[in-house]
Amino acid sequence: MPDRMTERHRMVATQIEGRGVRDPRVLDAMREVPREAFVDPAHAPQAYADRPLPIGEGQTISQPYIVALMLEAAGIGPRDRVLEVGAGSGYAAAVASRMAAEVRAVERIGPLAEAARERLTGLGYDNVDIRHDDGSNGWPEGGQFDAILVAAAGPGIPDALRGQLAPGGRLVMPVGQRGGAQRLVRLRRTDTGFERDDLGGVAFVPLIGAGGFADPAAPRPAPTGQAAAIARIAEPFAGIDDDFAALFDRFADRRVILLGEASHGTAEFYRARAAITRRLVSRHGFGIIACEADWPDMAVLDRRIRQRPGPLPAEPPFQRFPRWMWRNTEFAALVEWLRHENAGREPEDRAALYGLDLYSLGASIDAVLGYLDRHDPEAARIARDRYGCLTPWADEPAHYGSAVLRRRYDSCEQAVALQCREILQRGIDGDPDSYLDAAQNARLVSAAERYYRVMYQGGAASWNLRDRHMLETLERILAARGPNARAVVWAHNSHIGDARATAMGRDRGELNLGQLCRERFGDEAALIGFGTGAGTVAAADDWGAEMEVMDIRPPLPGSWEALCRETGIPRFVADLARAERLPGDLIERFIGVIYRPESERASHYMEADLPRQFDAWVWFDRSSALEPTSHGGDADPAARADPEDAETYPTGL
Ligand code: SAM
């Protein structure tokens, strides 16, 4: 009878310590657990060999060294709660159970889960619980874990597992191709997000399930026809992480990358755009993030992330409906990340946030007057007089347009245009950022004045004026930031997808920012659309109404969304330049801040030729509603009174 204990100690000394694993708690636990109890009796003589061994059902118990390496990387403490995905024989869970307070392990193959449970009970390891399930969803009702070990390789780190990692927690997982190149990755949850390190190349069986690869045994009809054409160019991804963001490196040499969204209330669209933006900023030198938001509101956030001085806002930004568009957990996390990223950079290299929209009549008037008050009180007095023409309408500017149209009020066009010209003629006065801000606000007053007048004329005029304003603003920002400046733009698909490829352009005479960027920047612009099939969305049923979490209806037959569903690929990026034989026009769904499921076909679908509309398309078969960080009227009066605290306004986004 061989002396298993001696073999075990030798294994630890040569295979584990000998390769550099030092954590004494890992070494002790490896010396304690009888590995021979976890392999088929026929393989017991090889239990301490330096390799994986079969455990049935086509699966293996991992090589001892990789188990030790992952446990050491996970830094498991005696009070920790641990989750293992891919319990297999139960061996790694058993070793972890000697180091932690509690271990939960999930195995997708029923007989393996059952056998592992019996072994652990037989050994009297009573702080381990094994469940038969898809572990790529984690252990959803198990709270958060201090360490998560994943013993199978996925295309990325599943979002569900990230969410179940406690603050300060560590997740260790192989990431890469099925049966191909894989890297062992460690993710640490920090106060501001996640930090990731690469622990080297590895080879694991695939993680199969919702957050991993498709089950090859599952009966699924292969997509045919047009869906097959999409499936051929689809590049699947699991989590929204840096691996996902790396799929967009192909566009990283462009000057302008426009990121769309099929609704204004889908968490995945924000999270995905944030991941892409972080990568473009941190690795590819993008320094401008320009959003479909009001300039003065974004300026407040910009001052925060670039630590620029500036006037304190009278109230927190983004008070206007629809607040959730920018006051949500996903965008707040990006703002914090930008602040953190910028803190280590010289002021001129800091990434900046800008608003491209023109709904800020009142705030822009205040901003111009504030600037002039600080620099030239006499000019401020004249400006006050000119802007006085618009003051009665600052809260309800749409009424101004109607009054002018009915000739009940004289147009303020001359007065605001004159004021704008004067500010522009002044030239830079002191800090260039403050001047850009004041000049842009003066232009905005002019643009908004015109916008509210043409709004009542009907047709495409006001839409076109708004998107032209967005392009001009983007061009000015690029010019102000120098010849190498590059921008990421966040706006709805209806602004970003080339209008000429949709019924907007062809039937309604509307142009948009995406089209204008292609005309202006040619191949230096990349237009990226985002779509979803089902789930929930944050939206209102009327303008100004309360935000609700609504169910999204399944896509209509004959839509791009129905075709994407038919591919059977839950999440993918499609590089549309590679598309062959895709249909021309199908209908495409556009959910804005308003969603009216009962009249969906008329209210939300429009003909579009997707491969001409976008350069790439990002698909989430299921998605969930954005989570607002606060509901209206939540300005903290104490913060308003105390300029020190007013700094914290944007954190309450
Ligand atoms: N840690 C195991 C041990 O000590 O024996 C070895 C794990 S083996 C390398 C990988 C395991 O992951 C296989 O048993 C496989 O069935 C399982 N697996 C793959 N995808 C899974 C998923 N989505 N959920 C749970 N287990 C999964």
XYZ file of C-alpha atoms and ligand atoms in Angstrom:
680
model
C 0.000 0.000 0.000
C 1.685 3.249 -1.069
C 1.971 5.923 1.581
C -0.390 8.580 0.207
C 0.618 11.152 2.799
C 4.257 10.951 1.705
C 3.199 11.297 -1.943
C 1.078 14.272 -1.045
C 3.881 16.045 0.793
C 6.225 15.316 -2.082
C 3.674 16.721 -4.548
C 3.419 19.942 -2.523
C 7.188 20.285 -2.229
C 8.062 19.635 -5.869
C 5.077 20.645 -7.975
C 3.756 23.515 -5.892
C 6.399 25.082 -3.648
C 8.971 24.167 -6.285
C 7.086 26.318 -8.801
C 6.873 29.325 -6.538
C 3.586 29.040 -4.612
C 4.466 30.409 -1.157
C 1.211 30.969 0.755
C 1.560 28.629 3.786
C -2.209 28.309 4.110
C -2.450 27.022 0.526
C 0.435 24.599 1.086
C -1.085 23.292 4.357
C -4.498 22.807 2.777
C -2.973 20.944 -0.179
C -1.111 18.705 2.267
C -4.351 17.986 4.144
C -6.835 16.998 1.387
C -6.544 13.386 0.127
C -6.586 13.893 -3.633
C -6.921 10.150 -4.247
C -10.477 10.344 -2.827
C -11.472 12.636 -5.723
C -10.392 10.515 -8.669
C -11.776 7.324 -10.097
C -10.256 4.362 -8.129
C -8.660 3.182 -11.371
C -6.657 6.447 -11.445
C -5.805 6.508 -7.742
C -2.157 5.502 -8.350
C -1.747 8.673 -10.483
C -3.601 10.909 -8.015
C -0.404 12.901 -7.234
C 0.878 13.045 -10.785
C 1.670 16.476 -12.191
C -1.346 16.578 -14.558
C -5.122 16.640 -14.783
C -6.956 13.288 -14.583
C -10.312 12.149 -15.970
C -13.305 12.239 -13.601
C -15.974 11.017 -16.031
C -18.514 12.861 -18.233
C -15.604 14.046 -20.363
C -14.307 16.297 -17.521
C -11.097 16.401 -15.504
C -9.782 17.183 -12.042
C -7.288 20.016 -12.542
C -3.533 19.602 -12.209
C -2.538 20.167 -8.529
C -0.318 23.150 -9.357
C -3.087 25.127 -11.109
C -5.403 24.548 -8.127
C -2.719 25.933 -5.795
C -1.929 28.841 -8.106
C -5.574 29.894 -8.312
C -6.074 29.568 -4.554
C -2.996 31.670 -3.859
C -4.064 34.296 -6.391
C -7.499 34.448 -4.749
C -5.849 35.308 -1.390
C -8.393 33.368 0.671
C -8.590 34.311 4.361
C -10.040 32.250 7.237
C -13.232 34.302 7.424
C -13.853 34.408 3.681
C -16.868 33.151 1.774
C -15.771 31.443 -1.440
C -17.636 30.493 -4.604
C -16.256 27.941 -7.031
C -17.721 27.579 -10.529
C -16.959 24.179 -12.052
C -16.837 21.932 -8.984
C -15.993 18.825 -11.058
C -14.758 16.225 -8.559
C -15.047 18.683 -5.640
C -11.279 18.641 -5.025
C -10.549 22.365 -5.383
C -13.640 23.163 -3.289
C -12.343 20.762 -0.621
C -8.929 22.450 -0.528
C -10.555 25.900 -0.402
C -12.785 24.720 2.445
C -9.673 24.138 4.584
C -8.736 27.800 4.157
C -12.085 29.623 4.251
C -15.143 29.913 6.482
C -17.537 28.697 3.815
C -17.383 27.390 0.254
C -20.162 27.083 -2.284
C -19.486 25.282 -5.535
C -21.577 24.912 -8.691
C -21.281 22.137 -11.273
C -23.341 21.983 -14.467
C -23.141 18.193 -14.887
C -25.606 16.536 -12.486
C -23.789 13.201 -11.828
C -20.505 15.029 -11.130
C -22.198 17.410 -8.685
C -23.836 14.441 -6.926
C -20.574 12.467 -6.672
C -18.661 15.514 -5.386
C -21.289 16.123 -2.711
C -21.032 12.506 -1.509
C -17.225 12.651 -1.329
C -17.208 15.817 0.733
C -19.829 14.448 3.107
C -17.802 11.238 3.415
C -14.713 13.257 4.361
C -16.722 15.254 6.907
C -16.056 18.598 5.169
C -19.206 20.305 6.358
C -18.516 23.899 5.299
C -18.927 23.126 1.576
C -22.219 23.197 -0.304
C -22.386 21.844 -3.881
C -25.170 22.637 -6.291
C -26.044 21.334 -9.733
C -26.628 24.414 -11.928
C -25.173 26.792 -14.483
C -22.449 28.456 -12.420
C -21.871 31.204 -14.979
C -24.855 32.814 -13.211
C -23.004 32.418 -9.913
C -25.043 31.634 -6.815
C -27.521 34.503 -7.131
C -29.206 34.242 -3.728
C -25.906 33.541 -1.943
C -24.989 37.200 -1.409
C -21.505 38.405 -2.254
C -18.311 36.359 -2.060
C -14.805 37.343 -0.962
C -13.288 35.031 -3.538
C -14.640 33.453 -6.710
C -12.731 30.703 -8.516
C -13.822 29.669 -11.976
C -12.403 26.335 -13.139
C -13.528 26.568 -16.782
C -12.614 29.100 -19.488
C -15.137 31.621 -20.775
C -14.976 34.260 -23.525
C -15.010 36.913 -20.774
C -15.856 37.328 -17.109
C -19.630 36.915 -16.735
C -21.382 40.037 -15.439
C -23.275 37.914 -12.885
C -19.990 36.877 -11.260
C -18.678 40.442 -11.151
C -21.872 41.457 -9.404
C -21.441 38.721 -6.777
C -17.901 39.772 -5.898
C -17.784 41.619 -2.560
C -15.912 44.942 -2.309
C -12.232 44.015 -2.010
C -13.043 40.531 -3.380
C -10.886 38.594 -5.872
C -12.061 36.528 -8.823
C -9.685 34.156 -10.621
C -10.741 32.758 -13.983
C -9.335 31.550 -17.301
C -10.489 33.747 -20.192
C -10.047 33.057 -23.879
C -11.105 30.875 -26.735
C -12.797 27.545 -26.499
C -9.986 25.010 -26.932
C -7.622 27.849 -27.910
C -5.448 30.533 -26.326
C -6.505 31.323 -22.760
C -5.108 33.554 -20.000
C -5.619 33.191 -16.290
C -7.029 36.490 -15.089
C -7.493 37.960 -11.633
C -10.125 40.621 -11.081
C -10.145 42.666 -7.882
C -13.148 44.731 -6.907
C -12.032 48.186 -5.791
C -13.949 51.244 -4.590
C -14.070 52.607 -8.120
C -14.567 49.452 -10.178
C -12.372 46.484 -11.033
C -8.637 45.977 -11.414
C -7.418 43.156 -13.544
C -4.102 41.294 -13.761
C -2.889 38.650 -16.114
C -1.451 35.564 -14.421
C -0.255 33.776 -17.577
C -1.348 31.302 -20.223
C -3.487 28.247 -19.280
C -5.643 25.511 -20.860
C -9.090 24.762 -19.420
C -12.303 23.079 -20.561
C -14.966 25.595 -21.678
C -17.373 27.299 -19.326
C -20.729 26.367 -20.794
C -23.816 28.393 -20.000
C -25.527 31.764 -20.063
C -22.331 33.686 -19.256
C -20.018 31.342 -21.163
C -20.032 29.410 -24.421
C -23.090 27.769 -26.001
C -23.774 24.151 -25.036
C -22.772 22.065 -28.064
C -25.224 19.347 -26.992
C -28.225 21.679 -26.742
C -30.706 21.174 -29.559
C -30.727 24.499 -31.353
C -31.706 24.912 -34.953
C -28.802 26.367 -36.866
C -29.629 29.832 -38.140
C -30.518 29.864 -41.784
C -30.614 32.456 -44.554
C -30.203 36.025 -43.390
C -29.696 35.090 -39.728
C -26.866 32.788 -40.790
C -25.280 35.715 -42.648
C -25.295 37.707 -39.392
C -24.095 34.686 -37.368
C -21.101 34.346 -39.722
C -19.787 37.791 -38.827
C -20.924 37.763 -35.179
C -18.114 37.842 -32.620
C -19.666 36.569 -29.360
C -18.762 37.981 -25.971
C -19.809 37.103 -22.417
C -19.084 39.894 -19.950
C -18.819 43.615 -20.575
C -15.157 43.885 -19.710
C -11.828 44.742 -21.226
C -11.959 41.684 -23.528
C -15.226 43.029 -24.870
C -13.779 46.519 -25.230
C -10.770 45.074 -27.085
C -13.144 44.035 -29.897
C -13.296 47.744 -30.789
C -9.543 48.205 -31.101
C -10.078 47.874 -34.860
C -11.593 51.385 -34.755
C -9.005 52.867 -32.404
C -7.199 54.760 -35.194
C -10.325 56.779 -36.086
C -10.693 60.428 -35.164
C -14.280 60.133 -34.009
C -16.015 57.019 -32.672
C -19.763 57.378 -32.234
C -21.457 54.962 -29.861
C -25.222 54.648 -30.154
C -28.025 53.052 -28.161
C -31.422 51.648 -29.138
C -33.050 53.145 -26.031
C -32.204 55.844 -23.511
C -32.757 53.452 -20.615
C -30.776 50.222 -21.061
C -28.014 49.451 -18.542
C -26.058 47.223 -20.952
C -25.764 50.004 -23.537
C -24.279 52.378 -20.959
C -22.012 49.715 -19.455
C -20.748 48.636 -22.874
C -20.109 52.223 -23.989
C -18.313 52.917 -20.698
C -16.043 49.869 -21.186
C -15.203 50.944 -24.754
C -14.671 54.555 -23.658
C -12.350 53.555 -20.795
C -10.205 51.571 -23.205
C -10.137 54.338 -25.823
C -9.150 56.883 -23.175
C -6.604 54.777 -21.296
C -4.955 52.993 -24.226
C -5.662 54.856 -27.423
C -5.345 58.531 -26.561
C -8.990 59.627 -26.865
C -9.426 62.752 -24.770
C -12.963 63.937 -25.573
C -16.203 62.313 -24.477
C -19.059 64.234 -26.062
C -22.595 63.258 -25.114
C -26.173 63.891 -26.158
C -26.592 66.071 -23.078
C -26.710 69.760 -22.277
C -23.437 71.648 -22.346
C -23.777 73.449 -18.984
C -24.669 70.191 -17.163
C -21.737 68.291 -18.629
C -19.485 71.275 -17.861
C -20.194 70.728 -14.142
C -19.045 67.104 -14.420
C -16.101 68.097 -16.575
C -14.882 70.509 -13.918
C -15.046 67.651 -11.461
C -13.174 65.078 -13.543
C -10.507 67.542 -14.672
C -10.403 69.317 -11.315
C -10.949 72.640 -13.066
C -12.015 75.704 -11.142
C -15.314 77.230 -12.128
C -18.523 78.732 -10.866
C -20.505 76.577 -8.485
C -23.803 75.494 -9.947
C -26.908 76.833 -8.244
C -28.278 73.310 -8.301
C -27.011 69.837 -9.243
C -26.748 69.184 -12.972
C -29.306 67.229 -14.976
C -32.485 68.519 -13.368
C -34.410 68.400 -16.616
C -36.498 65.427 -17.789
C -35.258 62.749 -18.544
C -32.925 62.809 -15.555
C -32.104 59.108 -15.627
C -30.256 59.551 -18.922
C -27.220 60.945 -17.080
C -28.091 60.412 -13.430
C -27.702 56.657 -13.339
C -25.329 54.196 -11.695
C -23.540 53.274 -14.927
C -22.687 56.835 -15.941
C -21.787 57.791 -12.369
C -19.237 54.931 -12.346
C -17.700 56.202 -15.593
C -17.453 59.748 -14.223
C -15.636 58.437 -11.151
C -13.341 56.357 -13.308
C -12.495 59.429 -15.424
C -11.773 61.485 -12.315
C -9.453 58.775 -11.075
C -7.756 58.292 -14.463
C -7.262 62.050 -14.846
C -5.785 62.451 -11.371
C -2.548 60.862 -12.588
C -2.310 63.036 -15.720
C -1.055 66.527 -16.479
C -3.958 69.025 -16.822
C -3.535 69.307 -20.610
C -3.700 65.504 -21.030
C -6.875 65.002 -19.046
C -9.904 63.468 -20.712
C -12.863 65.846 -20.825
C -16.645 65.580 -20.899
C -18.818 67.799 -23.105
C -22.514 68.134 -23.910
C -23.601 68.402 -27.545
C -27.284 69.228 -27.127
C -29.125 72.530 -27.196
C -31.849 72.409 -24.561
C -30.117 74.695 -22.078
C -31.483 78.141 -22.916
C -31.848 79.342 -19.300
C -28.630 77.764 -18.005
C -26.621 79.018 -20.983
C -27.906 82.597 -20.481
C -26.854 82.366 -16.818
C -23.446 81.000 -17.795
C -22.742 83.840 -20.268
C -23.857 86.471 -17.756
C -21.764 84.845 -15.019
C -18.695 84.896 -17.266
C -19.182 88.546 -18.193
C -19.880 89.504 -14.562
C -16.461 88.102 -13.714
C -14.612 89.667 -16.664
C -16.474 92.799 -17.789
C -19.410 94.047 -15.669
C -20.399 96.692 -18.248
C -20.626 94.059 -21.003
C -22.642 91.946 -18.548
C -25.161 94.779 -18.097
C -25.668 95.061 -21.865
C -25.961 91.288 -22.236
C -28.574 91.193 -19.461
C -30.583 93.715 -21.371
C -30.388 91.756 -24.632
C -31.139 88.399 -23.049
C -34.032 90.049 -21.201
C -35.978 89.483 -24.424
C -35.869 85.721 -23.728
C -36.053 85.783 -19.946
C -39.862 85.434 -19.740
C -39.538 82.185 -21.643
C -36.470 80.656 -19.986
C -38.529 78.048 -18.117
C -40.858 77.187 -21.017
C -38.842 78.076 -24.112
C -41.192 76.132 -26.394
C -43.882 78.758 -25.658
C -41.541 81.430 -27.009
C -41.534 79.768 -30.437
C -45.294 79.553 -30.468
C -45.715 83.217 -29.424
C -43.309 84.409 -32.150
C -45.058 82.266 -34.744
C -48.431 83.744 -33.868
C -46.839 87.209 -33.973
C -47.763 87.840 -30.359
C -44.117 88.448 -29.513
C -41.180 89.901 -31.412
C -38.399 87.503 -32.204
C -35.270 87.851 -30.036
C -33.091 86.630 -32.892
C -31.244 89.926 -33.473
C -30.506 90.541 -29.821
C -29.055 87.086 -29.092
C -27.115 86.957 -32.381
C -25.529 90.321 -31.577
C -24.605 89.130 -28.108
C -23.082 85.949 -29.513
C -20.995 87.910 -32.043
C -19.703 90.183 -29.330
C -18.580 87.348 -27.092
C -16.834 85.666 -30.019
C -15.108 88.924 -30.948
C -13.771 89.331 -27.403
C -11.467 86.346 -27.924
C -9.848 84.359 -25.155
C -9.864 86.174 -21.857
C -7.860 84.281 -19.247
C -8.404 80.543 -18.992
C -9.122 79.000 -22.467
C -11.527 76.404 -21.037
C -13.635 79.106 -19.377
C -13.686 81.090 -22.611
C -14.668 78.024 -24.678
C -17.425 77.486 -22.157
C -18.722 81.073 -22.364
C -18.475 81.200 -26.171
C -20.298 77.897 -26.497
C -23.031 79.082 -24.143
C -23.488 82.251 -26.197
C -23.782 80.132 -29.346
C -26.202 77.859 -27.539
C -28.519 80.731 -26.660
C -28.574 81.660 -30.330
C -29.064 78.070 -31.514
C -31.784 77.394 -28.934
C -33.612 80.622 -29.847
C -33.681 79.490 -33.468
C -34.568 75.909 -32.522
C -37.674 76.916 -30.559
C -38.847 79.120 -33.411
C -38.447 76.514 -36.164
C -39.904 73.782 -33.924
C -43.353 75.164 -34.705
C -42.819 75.185 -38.423
C -42.989 71.383 -38.451
C -41.035 69.154 -40.854
C -37.419 68.243 -40.459
C -36.080 71.751 -39.762
C -35.753 71.586 -35.964
C -34.324 68.038 -35.940
C -31.771 69.030 -38.577
C -30.862 72.209 -36.753
C -30.237 70.183 -33.585
C -27.991 67.592 -35.264
C -26.090 70.283 -37.184
C -25.559 72.031 -33.879
C -24.163 68.769 -32.477
C -21.691 68.438 -35.353
C -20.590 72.074 -35.107
C -20.096 71.704 -31.362
C -18.060 68.539 -31.864
C -15.896 70.255 -34.483
C -15.291 73.206 -32.167
C -14.306 70.941 -29.294
C -11.890 69.028 -31.531
C -10.404 72.294 -32.761
C -10.057 73.634 -29.214
C -8.251 70.488 -28.061
C -5.633 70.585 -30.795
C -4.764 68.791 -34.036
C -4.411 65.326 -32.485
C -7.651 65.481 -30.555
C -9.936 62.459 -30.881
C -13.466 62.027 -29.607
C -15.883 59.372 -28.423
C -19.520 60.408 -28.880
C -22.444 58.980 -26.930
C -25.886 59.501 -28.451
C -28.970 57.580 -29.497
C -28.871 55.332 -32.578
C -31.207 57.819 -34.283
C -28.437 60.461 -34.088
C -25.533 58.102 -34.736
C -26.678 55.718 -37.487
C -26.322 57.372 -40.900
C -29.770 58.903 -41.586
C -29.372 58.323 -45.338
C -29.682 54.576 -44.718
C -33.005 54.921 -42.895
C -36.501 56.225 -43.498
C -35.490 59.365 -41.569
C -33.291 60.521 -44.392
C -35.076 58.942 -47.312
C -38.702 59.767 -46.480
C -38.557 62.596 -43.976
C -35.654 64.715 -45.173
C -33.858 64.372 -41.836
C -30.107 64.276 -41.504
C -28.199 63.388 -38.367
C -24.884 63.545 -36.564
C -23.694 60.162 -37.906
C -24.318 61.209 -41.505
C -22.684 64.602 -40.945
C -19.651 62.943 -39.338
C -19.266 60.603 -42.323
C -19.519 63.601 -44.665
C -17.066 65.625 -42.592
C -14.562 62.971 -41.419
C -14.986 60.205 -44.042
C -13.283 56.971 -42.973
C -11.997 58.675 -39.864
C -15.451 58.294 -38.287
C -16.800 54.969 -36.993
C -20.535 54.633 -36.330
C -21.432 51.876 -33.873
C -25.047 50.925 -33.195
C -26.446 48.963 -30.263
C -29.584 46.797 -30.178
C -31.504 44.497 -27.872
C -34.203 41.835 -28.171
C -35.984 41.673 -24.828
C -35.781 42.494 -21.141
C -36.623 45.728 -19.375
C -36.035 49.392 -20.132
C -36.195 52.614 -18.122
C -38.573 54.954 -19.962
C -41.648 57.142 -19.516
C -44.963 56.836 -21.302
C -45.139 60.548 -22.024
C -42.848 63.557 -22.092
C -42.222 64.746 -18.542
C -43.911 61.710 -16.962
C -42.352 59.556 -14.229
C -39.711 57.056 -15.258
C -40.925 53.445 -15.165
C -39.216 50.115 -15.656
C -41.090 48.628 -18.620
C -40.916 45.240 -20.305
C -39.630 45.370 -23.871
C -41.802 43.476 -26.314
C -40.277 40.657 -28.362
C -39.029 41.975 -31.705
C -41.518 42.163 -34.571
C -41.110 39.679 -37.425
C -39.187 41.219 -40.284
C -37.028 43.344 -37.980
C -33.237 43.390 -37.594
C -33.843 42.522 -33.961
C -35.804 39.365 -34.884
C -32.960 38.365 -37.185
C -30.342 38.908 -34.472
C -32.392 36.722 -32.097
C -32.549 34.012 -34.716
C -28.761 33.709 -34.691
C -29.108 32.166 -31.192
C -26.013 34.116 -30.072
C -26.885 35.946 -26.856
C -24.370 38.801 -27.187
C -22.201 39.692 -30.129
C -20.392 42.402 -32.030
C -20.850 42.363 -35.815
C -18.320 44.190 -37.963
C -20.726 45.194 -40.712
C -17.983 45.908 -43.231
C -17.554 42.118 -43.364
C -21.243 41.481 -44.012
C -22.236 39.673 -47.189
C -25.701 39.168 -48.580
C -27.582 40.876 -45.773
C -31.051 42.063 -46.673
C -31.482 45.740 -47.539
C -34.262 47.378 -45.606
C -35.801 45.722 -42.568
C -37.509 47.489 -39.727
C -35.419 48.523 -36.720
C -36.598 49.433 -33.215
C -35.899 52.872 -31.722
C -36.927 53.382 -28.091
C -36.244 56.893 -26.845
C -37.019 58.300 -23.420
C -40.610 57.408 -24.206
C -41.724 53.838 -24.808
C -45.245 53.000 -25.928
C -45.408 49.227 -26.333
C -49.088 49.328 -27.308
C -48.376 51.270 -30.492
C -44.900 49.864 -30.976
C -44.888 49.363 -34.753
C -45.951 52.938 -35.486
C -44.148 54.645 -32.591
C -40.837 52.821 -32.511
C -40.005 50.960 -35.719
C -38.541 52.455 -38.864
C -37.083 51.008 -42.076
C -33.303 50.859 -41.996
C -30.475 49.301 -43.959
C -28.310 48.294 -40.998
C -24.988 47.602 -42.800
C -25.118 51.065 -44.395
C -26.382 52.726 -41.261
C -23.522 51.589 -38.988
C -19.950 50.309 -39.242
C -20.556 47.836 -36.399
C -23.529 46.552 -34.450
C -23.517 45.393 -30.821
C -26.258 42.959 -29.854
C -27.668 42.044 -26.430
C -30.402 39.460 -26.771
C -31.598 40.385 -23.272
C -30.971 43.586 -21.424
C -32.117 45.366 -18.315
C -33.310 48.787 -17.266
C -30.892 51.490 -16.254
C -30.854 52.251 -12.538
C -31.248 55.937 -11.698
C -29.064 57.193 -8.860
C -31.643 59.595 -7.564
C -35.175 60.705 -8.204
C -36.113 64.320 -8.840
C -35.907 67.140 -6.355
C -33.071 65.543 -4.467
C -30.709 68.515 -4.340
C -29.271 68.623 -0.878
C -30.053 72.099 0.536
C -27.089 71.857 2.876
C -24.779 71.166 -0.019
C -26.248 74.150 -1.821
C -25.452 76.382 1.112
C -21.900 75.155 1.540
C -19.589 75.731 -1.418
C -17.205 73.061 -0.112
C -19.904 70.436 -0.272
C -21.217 71.681 -3.568
C -18.191 69.909 -5.020
C -20.017 66.693 -4.308
C -23.032 67.456 -6.514
C -21.956 65.306 -9.397
C -21.350 62.268 -7.198
C -25.078 62.172 -6.662
C -25.576 61.807 -10.428
N -12.339 22.167 -9.897
C -12.600 20.856 -10.418
C -11.955 19.792 -9.560
O -11.285 20.156 -8.610
O -12.175 18.651 -9.851
C -12.177 20.696 -11.846
C -13.000 21.462 -12.768
S -13.012 20.978 -14.420
C -11.495 21.552 -14.980
C -14.180 22.107 -15.047
C -15.600 21.841 -14.628
O -16.370 22.945 -14.975
C -16.212 20.647 -15.338
O -16.666 19.720 -14.410
C -17.390 21.260 -16.105
O -18.519 20.407 -16.169
C -17.659 22.476 -15.258
N -18.410 23.548 -15.924
C -18.330 24.027 -17.169
N -19.216 25.010 -17.356
C -19.870 25.163 -16.183
C -20.886 26.039 -15.742
N -21.441 26.963 -16.535
N -21.315 25.919 -14.470
C -20.781 25.008 -13.637
N -19.832 24.152 -14.010
C -19.363 24.238 -15.262
